[in-house]
Amino acid sequence: MYSLKPIVTEFEVEKAESMYAMRDTNPPESLADSFLAKLERSINIDRESDLNELEAKQKLLLEKLKELRRQLTLLQNELPICRKPFQLPARAPFPPDLVISVDPAAIPYSLLLLLKKRATGLAFFVDFYTHSTVSELPEEARKFADEILRLGACYGVRVTVIWKTGMPSTFQVTVGSAGSFWGEDNFIRYLTRLGVLEKPSEADDGVLDLAHQLLALDEDKRELSKAADRLLVALKKQKPSRTADFAIYSALRNFRNATKIAKVDAALKEIEGRL
């Protein structure tokens, strides 16, 4: 093997007199340690101050939440709230095709209450048709239909209402191919059998019959007045269930008698309050 001579050898470089000297930017080790120590102490002090402030704010917030809970509990105890949840019985399948034929002179206000109070939890919408037996739809019936259409949902069970005169009864319900039955009171009973409404008591059945009599009577003003008196007296003797209220409300609201308007209006407001 052969060897090469070194190309660069150690030599000193002479500094030119025209060049300037720079100060050493690296401080001594003791000064750096002192600076870092001061910086760490400052950070720790600021951190401890922030934590103390955050803890104080948290305590204040907890105290305000406790006071709010106390006030809500006090308010809840003062209000007449039923704390037992209302549970409907198990439902049977609702018929997909339910048709109500009704005389325009006896408006089915029970449907309006079912939608307005949302008491059943059943979503349904209503379609209206006018039979050829009706020459002109009364203004009250048109207002009723408009209000129903505003309140009704766009989904759920479909209920068809046909304005029709000349029927044996003012209210007929047709359930698909299963047949039909008469009376708004029986429509309410039908909803209880489906589990949509609570089942009425025996006393409520009697009040429902009185409501049916008031709706089914003809234009004999004397008989209508007597039926209304019987129903109003029954309402004073007992407080019907929410289920019976739907048929009672419809019967009283359809009743027209100027001499009893104050009593009827008072009964209607009481029922609306219960529902």
PDB file of C-alpha atoms in Angstrom:
ATOM      1  CA  MET A   1       0.000   0.000   0.000  1.00  0.00           C
ATOM      2  CA  TYR A   2       1.112   3.551  -0.581  1.00  0.00           C
ATOM      3  CA  SER A   3       0.471   6.703   1.555  1.00  0.00           C
ATOM      4  CA  LEU A   4      -0.404  10.252   0.635  1.00  0.00           C
ATOM      5  CA  LYS A   5       1.058  13.348   2.104  1.00  0.00           C
ATOM      6  CA  PRO A   6      -1.422  15.589   4.000  1.00  0.00           C
ATOM      7  CA  ILE A   7      -2.809  18.334   1.833  1.00  0.00           C
ATOM      8  CA  VAL A   8      -3.681  20.794   4.689  1.00  0.00           C
ATOM      9  CA  THR A   9      -1.408  21.272   7.625  1.00  0.00           C
ATOM     10  CA  GLU A  10      -2.103  23.091  10.876  1.00  0.00           C
ATOM     11  CA  PHE A  11      -1.375  26.766  10.679  1.00  0.00           C
ATOM     12  CA  GLU A  12      -2.397  29.951  12.452  1.00  0.00           C
ATOM     13  CA  VAL A  13      -4.484  32.605  10.787  1.00  0.00           C
ATOM     14  CA  GLU A  14      -3.448  36.090  11.522  1.00  0.00           C
ATOM     15  CA  LYS A  15      -6.362  38.440  12.276  1.00  0.00           C
ATOM     16  CA  ALA A  16      -6.441  41.512  10.219  1.00  0.00           C
ATOM     17  CA  GLU A  17      -6.377  44.754  12.167  1.00  0.00           C
ATOM     18  CA  SER A  18      -9.398  46.075  10.196  1.00  0.00           C
ATOM     19  CA  MET A  19     -11.758  43.300  11.580  1.00  0.00           C
ATOM     20  CA  TYR A  20     -13.818  43.819  14.733  1.00  0.00           C
ATOM     21  CA  ALA A  21     -14.371  41.450  17.639  1.00  0.00           C
ATOM     22  CA  MET A  22     -17.900  40.291  18.703  1.00  0.00           C
ATOM     23  CA  ARG A  23     -18.956  39.841  22.255  1.00  0.00           C
ATOM     24  CA  ASP A  24     -19.700  36.370  23.491  1.00  0.00           C
ATOM     25  CA  THR A  25     -23.532  35.920  23.254  1.00  0.00           C
ATOM     26  CA  ASN A  26     -23.581  32.898  25.542  1.00  0.00           C
ATOM     27  CA  PRO A  27     -23.751  34.147  29.142  1.00  0.00           C
ATOM     28  CA  PRO A  28     -22.020  32.296  31.866  1.00  0.00           C
ATOM     29  CA  GLU A  29     -23.798  29.180  33.105  1.00  0.00           C
ATOM     30  CA  SER A  30     -24.675  30.738  36.462  1.00  0.00           C
ATOM     31  CA  LEU A  31     -26.501  33.671  34.873  1.00  0.00           C
ATOM     32  CA  ALA A  32     -28.592  31.350  32.619  1.00  0.00           C
ATOM     33  CA  ASP A  33     -29.597  29.220  35.600  1.00  0.00           C
ATOM     34  CA  SER A  34     -30.664  32.321  37.533  1.00  0.00           C
ATOM     35  CA  PHE A  35     -32.793  33.570  34.639  1.00  0.00           C
ATOM     36  CA  LEU A  36     -34.546  30.204  34.196  1.00  0.00           C
ATOM     37  CA  ALA A  37     -35.260  29.983  37.914  1.00  0.00           C
ATOM     38  CA  LYS A  38     -36.877  33.418  37.945  1.00  0.00           C
ATOM     39  CA  LEU A  39     -38.963  32.549  34.887  1.00  0.00           C
ATOM     40  CA  GLU A  40     -40.211  29.310  36.442  1.00  0.00           C
ATOM     41  CA  ARG A  41     -41.167  31.089  39.693  1.00  0.00           C
ATOM     42  CA  SER A  42     -43.120  33.694  37.729  1.00  0.00           C
ATOM     43  CA  ILE A  43     -45.008  31.014  35.778  1.00  0.00           C
ATOM     44  CA  ASN A  44     -45.850  29.113  38.951  1.00  0.00           C
ATOM     45  CA  ILE A  45     -47.161  32.251  40.655  1.00  0.00           C
ATOM     46  CA  ASP A  46     -49.375  33.170  37.671  1.00  0.00           C
ATOM     47  CA  ARG A  47     -50.657  29.603  37.408  1.00  0.00           C
ATOM     48  CA  GLU A  48     -51.517  29.438  41.084  1.00  0.00           C
ATOM     49  CA  SER A  49     -53.328  32.805  40.821  1.00  0.00           C
ATOM     50  CA  ASP A  50     -55.391  31.599  37.821  1.00  0.00           C
ATOM     51  CA  LEU A  51     -56.332  28.354  39.576  1.00  0.00           C
ATOM     52  CA  ASN A  52     -57.459  30.215  42.679  1.00  0.00           C
ATOM     53  CA  GLU A  53     -59.610  32.542  40.579  1.00  0.00           C
ATOM     54  CA  LEU A  54     -61.134  29.600  38.670  1.00  0.00           C
ATOM     55  CA  GLU A  55     -61.886  27.756  41.904  1.00  0.00           C
ATOM     56  CA  ALA A  56     -63.606  30.832  43.347  1.00  0.00           C
ATOM     57  CA  LYS A  57     -65.776  31.196  40.243  1.00  0.00           C
ATOM     58  CA  GLN A  58     -66.670  27.494  40.384  1.00  0.00           C
ATOM     59  CA  LYS A  59     -67.772  27.765  44.010  1.00  0.00           C
ATOM     60  CA  LEU A  60     -69.930  30.796  43.170  1.00  0.00           C
ATOM     61  CA  LEU A  61     -71.559  28.931  40.275  1.00  0.00           C
ATOM     62  CA  LEU A  62     -72.323  25.910  42.465  1.00  0.00           C
ATOM     63  CA  GLU A  63     -73.939  28.134  45.070  1.00  0.00           C
ATOM     64  CA  LYS A  64     -76.135  29.755  42.403  1.00  0.00           C
ATOM     65  CA  LEU A  65     -77.171  26.339  41.074  1.00  0.00           C
ATOM     66  CA  LYS A  66     -78.131  25.190  44.576  1.00  0.00           C
ATOM     67  CA  GLU A  67     -80.240  28.312  45.052  1.00  0.00           C
ATOM     68  CA  LEU A  68     -81.932  27.786  41.674  1.00  0.00           C
ATOM     69  CA  ARG A  69     -82.739  24.185  42.566  1.00  0.00           C
ATOM     70  CA  ARG A  70     -84.187  25.302  45.899  1.00  0.00           C
ATOM     71  CA  GLN A  71     -86.435  27.855  44.184  1.00  0.00           C
ATOM     72  CA  LEU A  72     -87.609  25.319  41.563  1.00  0.00           C
ATOM     73  CA  THR A  73     -88.440  22.776  44.263  1.00  0.00           C
ATOM     74  CA  LEU A  74     -90.389  25.392  46.188  1.00  0.00           C
ATOM     75  CA  LEU A  75     -92.278  26.402  43.036  1.00  0.00           C
ATOM     76  CA  GLN A  76     -93.052  22.773  42.184  1.00  0.00           C
ATOM     77  CA  ASN A  77     -94.485  22.138  45.644  1.00  0.00           C
ATOM     78  CA  GLU A  78     -96.752  25.171  45.363  1.00  0.00           C
ATOM     79  CA  LEU A  79     -98.180  24.286  41.939  1.00  0.00           C
ATOM     80  CA  PRO A  80    -101.030  21.728  41.610  1.00  0.00           C
ATOM     81  CA  ILE A  81     -99.007  19.301  39.494  1.00  0.00           C
ATOM     82  CA  CYS A  82     -99.957  15.664  39.143  1.00  0.00           C
ATOM     83  CA  ARG A  83     -96.729  13.769  39.688  1.00  0.00           C
ATOM     84  CA  LYS A  84     -98.143  10.414  38.658  1.00  0.00           C
ATOM     85  CA  PRO A  85     -97.481   9.967  34.927  1.00  0.00           C
ATOM     86  CA  PHE A  86    -100.563   9.374  32.822  1.00  0.00           C
ATOM     87  CA  GLN A  87    -100.313   6.038  31.042  1.00  0.00           C
ATOM     88  CA  LEU A  88    -102.697   4.959  28.354  1.00  0.00           C
ATOM     89  CA  PRO A  89    -103.696   1.300  28.107  1.00  0.00           C
ATOM     90  CA  ALA A  90    -102.259  -0.881  25.398  1.00  0.00           C
ATOM     91  CA  ARG A  91    -103.684   0.109  22.050  1.00  0.00           C
ATOM     92  CA  ALA A  92    -105.422  -2.018  19.483  1.00  0.00           C
ATOM     93  CA  PRO A  93    -104.601  -1.282  15.842  1.00  0.00           C
ATOM     94  CA  PHE A  94    -106.412   1.865  14.729  1.00  0.00           C
ATOM     95  CA  PRO A  95    -108.519   1.311  11.591  1.00  0.00           C
ATOM     96  CA  PRO A  96    -106.848   2.697   8.482  1.00  0.00           C
ATOM     97  CA  ASP A  97    -110.172   3.857   7.040  1.00  0.00           C
ATOM     98  CA  LEU A  98    -112.465   5.681   9.474  1.00  0.00           C
ATOM     99  CA  VAL A  99    -115.322   7.759   8.052  1.00  0.00           C
ATOM    100  CA  ILE A 100    -117.615  10.051  10.050  1.00  0.00           C
ATOM    101  CA  SER A 101    -120.863  11.198   8.441  1.00  0.00           C
ATOM    102  CA  VAL A 102    -122.283  14.111  10.391  1.00  0.00           C
ATOM    103  CA  ASP A 103    -125.037  16.662  10.028  1.00  0.00           C
ATOM    104  CA  PRO A 104    -123.617  20.211   9.675  1.00  0.00           C
ATOM    105  CA  ALA A 105    -126.079  21.308  12.374  1.00  0.00           C
ATOM    106  CA  ALA A 106    -124.327  19.044  14.913  1.00  0.00           C
ATOM    107  CA  ILE A 107    -120.621  19.820  14.586  1.00  0.00           C
ATOM    108  CA  PRO A 108    -118.323  17.101  16.036  1.00  0.00           C
ATOM    109  CA  TYR A 109    -116.395  19.311  18.449  1.00  0.00           C
ATOM    110  CA  SER A 110    -114.922  16.221  20.100  1.00  0.00           C
ATOM    111  CA  LEU A 111    -112.552  15.928  17.134  1.00  0.00           C
ATOM    112  CA  LEU A 112    -111.450  19.511  17.681  1.00  0.00           C
ATOM    113  CA  LEU A 113    -110.682  18.846  21.348  1.00  0.00           C
ATOM    114  CA  LEU A 114    -108.791  15.646  20.523  1.00  0.00           C
ATOM    115  CA  LEU A 115    -106.498  17.665  18.277  1.00  0.00           C
ATOM    116  CA  LYS A 116    -106.406  20.826  20.356  1.00  0.00           C
ATOM    117  CA  LYS A 117    -105.541  19.266  23.703  1.00  0.00           C
ATOM    118  CA  ARG A 118    -103.358  16.479  22.304  1.00  0.00           C
ATOM    119  CA  ALA A 119    -104.820  14.343  25.061  1.00  0.00           C
ATOM    120  CA  THR A 120    -104.677  11.038  23.187  1.00  0.00           C
ATOM    121  CA  GLY A 121    -101.139  11.049  21.862  1.00  0.00           C
ATOM    122  CA  LEU A 122    -102.662   9.835  18.588  1.00  0.00           C
ATOM    123  CA  ALA A 123    -101.520  11.657  15.461  1.00  0.00           C
ATOM    124  CA  PHE A 124    -104.306  11.993  12.909  1.00  0.00           C
ATOM    125  CA  PHE A 125    -105.450  14.316  10.157  1.00  0.00           C
ATOM    126  CA  VAL A 126    -108.931  15.050   8.833  1.00  0.00           C
ATOM    127  CA  ASP A 127    -110.260  15.326   5.296  1.00  0.00           C
ATOM    128  CA  PHE A 128    -113.623  17.050   4.726  1.00  0.00           C
ATOM    129  CA  TYR A 129    -116.208  16.331   2.034  1.00  0.00           C
ATOM    130  CA  THR A 130    -119.690  17.728   1.462  1.00  0.00           C
ATOM    131  CA  HIS A 131    -122.485  15.362   0.440  1.00  0.00           C
ATOM    132  CA  SER A 132    -125.021  16.357  -2.200  1.00  0.00           C
ATOM    133  CA  THR A 133    -127.710  16.496   0.497  1.00  0.00           C
ATOM    134  CA  VAL A 134    -126.104  19.709   1.800  1.00  0.00           C
ATOM    135  CA  SER A 135    -127.086  22.664  -0.360  1.00  0.00           C
ATOM    136  CA  GLU A 136    -124.995  25.177   1.557  1.00  0.00           C
ATOM    137  CA  LEU A 137    -122.540  24.540   4.359  1.00  0.00           C
ATOM    138  CA  PRO A 138    -123.224  26.720   7.440  1.00  0.00           C
ATOM    139  CA  GLU A 139    -120.620  29.297   8.421  1.00  0.00           C
ATOM    140  CA  GLU A 140    -120.005  27.585  11.776  1.00  0.00           C
ATOM    141  CA  ALA A 141    -119.207  24.306  10.017  1.00  0.00           C
ATOM    142  CA  ARG A 142    -116.751  26.053   7.684  1.00  0.00           C
ATOM    143  CA  LYS A 143    -114.976  27.694  10.620  1.00  0.00           C
ATOM    144  CA  PHE A 144    -114.782  24.324  12.372  1.00  0.00           C
ATOM    145  CA  ALA A 145    -113.228  22.685   9.305  1.00  0.00           C
ATOM    146  CA  ASP A 146    -110.686  25.495   8.914  1.00  0.00           C
ATOM    147  CA  GLU A 147    -109.599  25.194  12.552  1.00  0.00           C
ATOM    148  CA  ILE A 148    -109.323  21.408  12.275  1.00  0.00           C
ATOM    149  CA  LEU A 149    -107.140  21.703   9.167  1.00  0.00           C
ATOM    150  CA  ARG A 150    -104.846  24.196  10.930  1.00  0.00           C
ATOM    151  CA  LEU A 151    -104.388  21.922  13.942  1.00  0.00           C
ATOM    152  CA  GLY A 152    -104.216  18.589  12.166  1.00  0.00           C
ATOM    153  CA  ALA A 153    -100.965  16.809  11.448  1.00  0.00           C
ATOM    154  CA  CYS A 154     -99.830  15.850   7.953  1.00  0.00           C
ATOM    155  CA  TYR A 155     -99.250  12.259   9.019  1.00  0.00           C
ATOM    156  CA  GLY A 156    -100.825   9.524  11.115  1.00  0.00           C
ATOM    157  CA  VAL A 157    -104.337   8.117  10.987  1.00  0.00           C
ATOM    158  CA  ARG A 158    -106.674   9.479   8.349  1.00  0.00           C
ATOM    159  CA  VAL A 159    -110.184  10.453   9.448  1.00  0.00           C
ATOM    160  CA  THR A 160    -112.710  11.427   6.773  1.00  0.00           C
ATOM    161  CA  VAL A 161    -115.603  13.716   7.730  1.00  0.00           C
ATOM    162  CA  ILE A 162    -118.583  13.902   5.355  1.00  0.00           C
ATOM    163  CA  TRP A 163    -121.137  16.657   5.902  1.00  0.00           C
ATOM    164  CA  LYS A 164    -124.464  14.936   5.253  1.00  0.00           C
ATOM    165  CA  THR A 165    -128.106  15.622   6.147  1.00  0.00           C
ATOM    166  CA  GLY A 166    -131.184  13.402   6.272  1.00  0.00           C
ATOM    167  CA  MET A 167    -129.613  10.674   8.429  1.00  0.00           C
ATOM    168  CA  PRO A 168    -131.430   8.851  11.257  1.00  0.00           C
ATOM    169  CA  SER A 169    -128.811  10.242  13.611  1.00  0.00           C
ATOM    170  CA  THR A 170    -126.588  13.298  13.443  1.00  0.00           C
ATOM    171  CA  PHE A 171    -123.378  11.268  13.800  1.00  0.00           C
ATOM    172  CA  GLN A 172    -122.463   8.010  12.027  1.00  0.00           C
ATOM    173  CA  VAL A 173    -119.095   6.267  12.164  1.00  0.00           C
ATOM    174  CA  THR A 174    -118.094   3.759   9.478  1.00  0.00           C
ATOM    175  CA  VAL A 175    -115.084   1.572  10.230  1.00  0.00           C
ATOM    176  CA  GLY A 176    -113.917   0.066   6.961  1.00  0.00           C
ATOM    177  CA  SER A 177    -115.739  -3.145   6.166  1.00  0.00           C
ATOM    178  CA  ALA A 178    -116.479  -3.840   9.844  1.00  0.00           C
ATOM    179  CA  GLY A 179    -119.734  -1.876   9.763  1.00  0.00           C
ATOM    180  CA  SER A 180    -120.959   1.317  11.365  1.00  0.00           C
ATOM    181  CA  PHE A 181    -122.403   2.695  14.592  1.00  0.00           C
ATOM    182  CA  TRP A 182    -124.225   5.848  15.635  1.00  0.00           C
ATOM    183  CA  GLY A 183    -123.651   8.632  18.123  1.00  0.00           C
ATOM    184  CA  GLU A 184    -120.716  10.830  19.116  1.00  0.00           C
ATOM    185  CA  ASP A 185    -120.823   9.314  22.599  1.00  0.00           C
ATOM    186  CA  ASN A 186    -120.323   5.854  21.095  1.00  0.00           C
ATOM    187  CA  PHE A 187    -117.416   7.202  19.062  1.00  0.00           C
ATOM    188  CA  ILE A 188    -115.767   8.205  22.357  1.00  0.00           C
ATOM    189  CA  ARG A 189    -116.498   4.738  23.777  1.00  0.00           C
ATOM    190  CA  TYR A 190    -114.982   3.227  20.634  1.00  0.00           C
ATOM    191  CA  LEU A 191    -111.769   5.173  21.233  1.00  0.00           C
ATOM    192  CA  THR A 192    -111.614   3.761  24.776  1.00  0.00           C
ATOM    193  CA  ARG A 193    -111.842   0.209  23.402  1.00  0.00           C
ATOM    194  CA  LEU A 194    -108.922   0.963  21.105  1.00  0.00           C
ATOM    195  CA  GLY A 195    -106.941   2.223  24.094  1.00  0.00           C
ATOM    196  CA  VAL A 196    -106.748   5.789  22.777  1.00  0.00           C
ATOM    197  CA  LEU A 197    -108.749   7.148  25.747  1.00  0.00           C
ATOM    198  CA  GLU A 198    -109.277   5.947  29.311  1.00  0.00           C
ATOM    199  CA  LYS A 199    -112.266   3.712  29.873  1.00  0.00           C
ATOM    200  CA  PRO A 200    -115.164   5.688  31.413  1.00  0.00           C
ATOM    201  CA  SER A 201    -116.728   4.687  34.722  1.00  0.00           C
ATOM    202  CA  GLU A 202    -120.346   3.576  35.114  1.00  0.00           C
ATOM    203  CA  ALA A 203    -121.304   7.062  36.253  1.00  0.00           C
ATOM    204  CA  ASP A 204    -119.624   8.521  33.194  1.00  0.00           C
ATOM    205  CA  ASP A 205    -121.683   6.219  30.982  1.00  0.00           C
ATOM    206  CA  GLY A 206    -124.842   7.870  32.291  1.00  0.00           C
ATOM    207  CA  VAL A 207    -123.482  11.344  31.520  1.00  0.00           C
ATOM    208  CA  LEU A 208    -122.474  10.196  28.027  1.00  0.00           C
ATOM    209  CA  ASP A 209    -126.059   9.030  27.441  1.00  0.00           C
ATOM    210  CA  LEU A 210    -127.361  12.463  28.460  1.00  0.00           C
ATOM    211  CA  ALA A 211    -124.943  14.083  26.016  1.00  0.00           C
ATOM    212  CA  HIS A 212    -126.197  11.760  23.287  1.00  0.00           C
ATOM    213  CA  GLN A 213    -129.810  12.696  24.023  1.00  0.00           C
ATOM    214  CA  LEU A 214    -129.011  16.383  23.715  1.00  0.00           C
ATOM    215  CA  LEU A 215    -127.305  15.859  20.345  1.00  0.00           C
ATOM    216  CA  ALA A 216    -129.869  13.436  18.941  1.00  0.00           C
ATOM    217  CA  LEU A 217    -133.038  15.381  19.757  1.00  0.00           C
ATOM    218  CA  ASP A 218    -134.886  17.175  16.975  1.00  0.00           C
ATOM    219  CA  GLU A 219    -135.762  20.874  16.839  1.00  0.00           C
ATOM    220  CA  ASP A 220    -138.243  20.675  19.736  1.00  0.00           C
ATOM    221  CA  LYS A 221    -136.883  23.555  21.811  1.00  0.00           C
ATOM    222  CA  ARG A 222    -138.693  22.457  24.967  1.00  0.00           C
ATOM    223  CA  GLU A 223    -137.212  18.943  24.860  1.00  0.00           C
ATOM    224  CA  LEU A 224    -133.792  20.320  24.016  1.00  0.00           C
ATOM    225  CA  SER A 225    -133.951  22.670  26.991  1.00  0.00           C
ATOM    226  CA  LYS A 226    -134.944  19.815  29.324  1.00  0.00           C
ATOM    227  CA  ALA A 227    -132.098  17.629  28.032  1.00  0.00           C
ATOM    228  CA  ALA A 228    -129.615  20.466  28.547  1.00  0.00           C
ATOM    229  CA  ASP A 229    -130.869  20.993  32.102  1.00  0.00           C
ATOM    230  CA  ARG A 230    -130.462  17.288  32.887  1.00  0.00           C
ATOM    231  CA  LEU A 231    -126.902  17.317  31.572  1.00  0.00           C
ATOM    232  CA  LEU A 232    -125.952  20.486  33.476  1.00  0.00           C
ATOM    233  CA  VAL A 233    -127.412  19.090  36.713  1.00  0.00           C
ATOM    234  CA  ALA A 234    -125.459  15.850  36.222  1.00  0.00           C
ATOM    235  CA  LEU A 235    -122.250  17.848  35.762  1.00  0.00           C
ATOM    236  CA  LYS A 236    -122.835  19.619  39.068  1.00  0.00           C
ATOM    237  CA  LYS A 237    -123.372  16.350  40.935  1.00  0.00           C
ATOM    238  CA  GLN A 238    -120.193  14.719  39.699  1.00  0.00           C
ATOM    239  CA  LYS A 239    -116.990  15.538  37.874  1.00  0.00           C
ATOM    240  CA  PRO A 240    -116.800  13.382  34.752  1.00  0.00           C
ATOM    241  CA  SER A 241    -113.561  11.884  33.535  1.00  0.00           C
ATOM    242  CA  ARG A 242    -111.543  13.392  30.720  1.00  0.00           C
ATOM    243  CA  THR A 243    -113.017  10.765  28.406  1.00  0.00           C
ATOM    244  CA  ALA A 244    -116.636  11.804  28.986  1.00  0.00           C
ATOM    245  CA  ASP A 245    -115.692  15.483  28.683  1.00  0.00           C
ATOM    246  CA  PHE A 246    -115.143  15.171  24.922  1.00  0.00           C
ATOM    247  CA  ALA A 247    -118.752  14.169  24.188  1.00  0.00           C
ATOM    248  CA  ILE A 248    -120.206  16.533  26.810  1.00  0.00           C
ATOM    249  CA  TYR A 249    -118.299  19.482  25.367  1.00  0.00           C
ATOM    250  CA  SER A 250    -119.585  18.742  21.868  1.00  0.00           C
ATOM    251  CA  ALA A 251    -123.197  18.401  23.029  1.00  0.00           C
ATOM    252  CA  LEU A 252    -123.190  21.644  25.021  1.00  0.00           C
ATOM    253  CA  ARG A 253    -121.401  23.658  22.369  1.00  0.00           C
ATOM    254  CA  ASN A 254    -123.972  22.597  19.756  1.00  0.00           C
ATOM    255  CA  PHE A 255    -126.828  23.566  22.078  1.00  0.00           C
ATOM    256  CA  ARG A 256    -128.432  26.905  21.204  1.00  0.00           C
ATOM    257  CA  ASN A 257    -130.553  28.646  23.830  1.00  0.00           C
ATOM    258  CA  ALA A 258    -130.132  32.305  24.703  1.00  0.00           C
ATOM    259  CA  THR A 259    -131.619  31.891  28.198  1.00  0.00           C
ATOM    260  CA  LYS A 260    -129.021  29.275  29.204  1.00  0.00           C
ATOM    261  CA  ILE A 261    -125.979  30.665  27.450  1.00  0.00           C
ATOM    262  CA  ALA A 262    -124.290  31.755  30.702  1.00  0.00           C
ATOM    263  CA  LYS A 263    -124.609  28.298  32.305  1.00  0.00           C
ATOM    264  CA  VAL A 264    -123.473  26.549  29.132  1.00  0.00           C
ATOM    265  CA  ASP A 265    -120.453  28.849  28.693  1.00  0.00           C
ATOM    266  CA  ALA A 266    -119.424  28.261  32.314  1.00  0.00           C
ATOM    267  CA  ALA A 267    -119.626  24.491  31.825  1.00  0.00           C
ATOM    268  CA  LEU A 268    -117.605  24.689  28.592  1.00  0.00           C
ATOM    269  CA  LYS A 269    -114.844  26.715  30.285  1.00  0.00           C
ATOM    270  CA  GLU A 270    -114.721  24.218  33.151  1.00  0.00           C
ATOM    271  CA  ILE A 271    -114.311  21.323  30.720  1.00  0.00           C
ATOM    272  CA  GLU A 272    -111.596  23.142  28.769  1.00  0.00           C
ATOM    273  CA  GLY A 273    -109.775  23.728  32.039  1.00  0.00           C
ATOM    274  CA  ARG A 274    -109.888  20.029  32.920  1.00  0.00           C
ATOM    275  CA  LEU A 275    -108.613  18.954  29.548  1.00  0.00           C
TER     276      LEU A 275
END
